[in-house]
Short mmCIF file of C-alpha atoms in Angstrom, two decimals:
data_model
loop_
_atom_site.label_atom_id
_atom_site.label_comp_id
_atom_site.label_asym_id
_atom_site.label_seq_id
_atom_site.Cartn_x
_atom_site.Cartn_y
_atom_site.Cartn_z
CA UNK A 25 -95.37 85.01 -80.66
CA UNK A 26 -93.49 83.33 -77.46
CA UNK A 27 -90.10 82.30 -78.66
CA UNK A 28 -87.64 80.09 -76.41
CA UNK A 29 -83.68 80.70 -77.83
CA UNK A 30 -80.87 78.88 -76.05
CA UNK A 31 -77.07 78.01 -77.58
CA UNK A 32 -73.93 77.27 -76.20
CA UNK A 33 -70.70 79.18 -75.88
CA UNK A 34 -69.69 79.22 -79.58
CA UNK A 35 -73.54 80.79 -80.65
CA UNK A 36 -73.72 82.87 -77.40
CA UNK A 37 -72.88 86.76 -79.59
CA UNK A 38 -75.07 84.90 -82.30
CA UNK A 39 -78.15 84.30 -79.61
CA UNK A 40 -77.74 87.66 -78.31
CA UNK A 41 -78.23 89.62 -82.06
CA UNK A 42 -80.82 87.21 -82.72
CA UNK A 43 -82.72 88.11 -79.30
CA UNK A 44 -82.50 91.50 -79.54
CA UNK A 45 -84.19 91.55 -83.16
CA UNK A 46 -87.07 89.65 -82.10
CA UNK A 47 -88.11 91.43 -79.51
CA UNK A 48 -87.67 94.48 -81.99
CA UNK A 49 -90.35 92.51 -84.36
CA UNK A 50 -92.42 92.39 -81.32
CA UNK A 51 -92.08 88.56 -80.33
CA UNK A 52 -92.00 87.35 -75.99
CA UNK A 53 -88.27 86.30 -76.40
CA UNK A 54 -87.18 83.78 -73.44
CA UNK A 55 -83.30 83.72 -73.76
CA UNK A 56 -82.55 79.88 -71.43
CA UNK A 57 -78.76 80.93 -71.66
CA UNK A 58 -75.90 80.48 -71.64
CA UNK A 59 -74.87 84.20 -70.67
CA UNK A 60 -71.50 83.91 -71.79
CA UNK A 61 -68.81 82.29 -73.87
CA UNK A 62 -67.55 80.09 -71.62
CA UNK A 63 -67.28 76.75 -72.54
CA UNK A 64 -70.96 74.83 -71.77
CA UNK A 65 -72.45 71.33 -73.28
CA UNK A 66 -75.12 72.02 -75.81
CA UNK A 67 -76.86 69.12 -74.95
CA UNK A 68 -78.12 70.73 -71.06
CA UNK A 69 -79.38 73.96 -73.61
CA UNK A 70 -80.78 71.37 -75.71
CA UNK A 71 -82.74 69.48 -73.60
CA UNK A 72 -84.09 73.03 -71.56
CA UNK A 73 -85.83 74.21 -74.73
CA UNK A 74 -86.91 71.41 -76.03
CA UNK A 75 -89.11 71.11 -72.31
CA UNK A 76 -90.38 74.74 -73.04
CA UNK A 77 -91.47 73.78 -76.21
CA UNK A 78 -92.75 70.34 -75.25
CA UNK A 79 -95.26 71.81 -72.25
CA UNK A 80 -96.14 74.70 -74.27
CA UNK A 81 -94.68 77.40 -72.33
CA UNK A 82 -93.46 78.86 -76.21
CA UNK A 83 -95.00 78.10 -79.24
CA UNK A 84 -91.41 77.83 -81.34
CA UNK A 85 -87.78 77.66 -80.15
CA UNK A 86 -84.34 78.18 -82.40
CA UNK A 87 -81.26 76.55 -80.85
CA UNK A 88 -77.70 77.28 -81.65
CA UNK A 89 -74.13 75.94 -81.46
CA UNK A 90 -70.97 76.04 -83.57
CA UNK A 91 -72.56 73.92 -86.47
CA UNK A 92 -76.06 73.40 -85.02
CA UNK A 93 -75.57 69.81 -85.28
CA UNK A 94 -75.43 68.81 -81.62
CA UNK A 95 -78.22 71.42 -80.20
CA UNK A 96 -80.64 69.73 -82.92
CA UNK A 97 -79.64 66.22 -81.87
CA UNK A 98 -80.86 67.37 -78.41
CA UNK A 99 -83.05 68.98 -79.24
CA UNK A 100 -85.02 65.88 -81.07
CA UNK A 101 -84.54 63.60 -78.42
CA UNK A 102 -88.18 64.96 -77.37
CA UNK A 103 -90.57 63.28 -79.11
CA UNK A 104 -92.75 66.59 -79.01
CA UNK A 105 -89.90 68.59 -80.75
CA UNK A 106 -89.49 68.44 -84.41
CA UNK A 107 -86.28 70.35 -85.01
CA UNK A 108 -85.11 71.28 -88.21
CA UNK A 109 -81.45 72.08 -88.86
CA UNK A 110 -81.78 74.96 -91.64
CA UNK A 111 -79.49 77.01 -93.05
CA UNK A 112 -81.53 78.93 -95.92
CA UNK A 113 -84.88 80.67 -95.85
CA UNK A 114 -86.28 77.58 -97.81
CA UNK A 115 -85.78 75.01 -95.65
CA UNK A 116 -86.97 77.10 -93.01
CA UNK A 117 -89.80 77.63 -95.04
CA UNK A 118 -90.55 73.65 -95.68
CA UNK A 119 -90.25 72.57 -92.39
CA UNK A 120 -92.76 74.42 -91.43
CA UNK A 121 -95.05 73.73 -94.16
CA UNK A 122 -94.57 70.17 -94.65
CA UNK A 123 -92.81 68.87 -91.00
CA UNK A 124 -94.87 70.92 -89.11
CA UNK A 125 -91.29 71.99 -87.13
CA UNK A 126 -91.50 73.90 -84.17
CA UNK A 127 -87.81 74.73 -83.46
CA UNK A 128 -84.80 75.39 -85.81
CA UNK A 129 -81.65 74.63 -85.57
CA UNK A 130 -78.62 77.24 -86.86
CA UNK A 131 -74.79 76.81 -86.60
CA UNK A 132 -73.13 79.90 -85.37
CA UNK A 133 -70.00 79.18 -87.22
CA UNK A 134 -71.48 78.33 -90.58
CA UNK A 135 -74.58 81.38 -90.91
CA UNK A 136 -73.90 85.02 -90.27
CA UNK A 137 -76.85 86.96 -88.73
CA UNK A 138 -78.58 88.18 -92.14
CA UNK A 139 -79.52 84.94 -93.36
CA UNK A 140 -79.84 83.88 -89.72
CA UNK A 141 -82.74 86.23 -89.67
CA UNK A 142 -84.21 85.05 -92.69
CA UNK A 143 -84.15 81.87 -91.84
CA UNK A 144 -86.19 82.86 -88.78
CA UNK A 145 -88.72 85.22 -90.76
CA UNK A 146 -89.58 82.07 -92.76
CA UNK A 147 -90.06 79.86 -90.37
CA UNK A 148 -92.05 81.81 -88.12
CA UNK A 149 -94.20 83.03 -90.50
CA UNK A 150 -95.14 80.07 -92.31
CA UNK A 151 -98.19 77.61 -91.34
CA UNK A 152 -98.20 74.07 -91.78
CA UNK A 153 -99.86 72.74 -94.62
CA UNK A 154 -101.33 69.50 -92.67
CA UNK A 155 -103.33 67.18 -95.33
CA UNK A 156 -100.78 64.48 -96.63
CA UNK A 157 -98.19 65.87 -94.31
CA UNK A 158 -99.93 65.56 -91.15
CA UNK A 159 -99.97 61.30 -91.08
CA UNK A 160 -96.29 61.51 -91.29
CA UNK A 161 -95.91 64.05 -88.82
CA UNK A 162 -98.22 61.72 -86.73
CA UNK A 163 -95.20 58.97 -87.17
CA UNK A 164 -92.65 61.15 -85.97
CA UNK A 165 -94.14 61.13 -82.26
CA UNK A 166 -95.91 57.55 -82.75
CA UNK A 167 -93.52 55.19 -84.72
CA UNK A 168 -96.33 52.60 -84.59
#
């Protein structure tokens, strides 16, 4: 699968773990930065995967900052991104199947890499359910 990951400084060693394990699992891994830990805005990562997502260049993307509050915020400003703020393999698992979310949000200061990881299996290997959920996933793009 193509995967987009991007952070900021406080999820940079966090990003970097993460990367290296996909590609390990066998994913296309595009790492949009930042390199290093010094100090960047989350929203400029934010808003760079959320376009890779939105055009399709990836099929999911996982953001990261300190809490993974402010990435997601930016990340949802796209109305093609549904981003998910998870911190357990559940509600990685239910965004997927009932949100139809196609980027997560993690917070480097409040998940180690473990259930990091987890959280990732689970949401990249669970499908969307559609049926009831899809006419509210509709809504999410088209409030009308």
């Amino acid at each position: 699968m193509k995967i987009a990951i991007a952070s900021d400084h406080a999820a940079v060693a966090l990003k970097a773990e993460l990367r290296e394990w996909l590609i390990e699992e066998g994913h296309e891994v595009a790492d949009l930065g930042p390199d290093t830990a010094e100090s960047v805005d989350y929203p400029n990562y934010g808003y760079m995967l959320a376009g890779v997502v939105a055009d399709g260049t990836v099929e999911r993307g996982i953001g990261l900052c300190g809490s993974g509050i402010g990435i997601s915020m930016a990340l949802n400003r796209n109305p093609d991104v549904r981003c998910a703020l998870v911190s357990e393999p559940a509600s990685a698992r239910l965004c997927r199947e009932h949100n139809d979310a196609n980027v997560i949000a993690m917070g480097a200061r409040l998940i180690g890499p473990d259930m990091a990881k987890a959280c990732i299996e689970a949401f990249l290997k669970t499908e969307f359910e559609g049926g009831r959920h899809q006419r509210r996933v509709d809504k999410l793009s088209n409030p009308s």
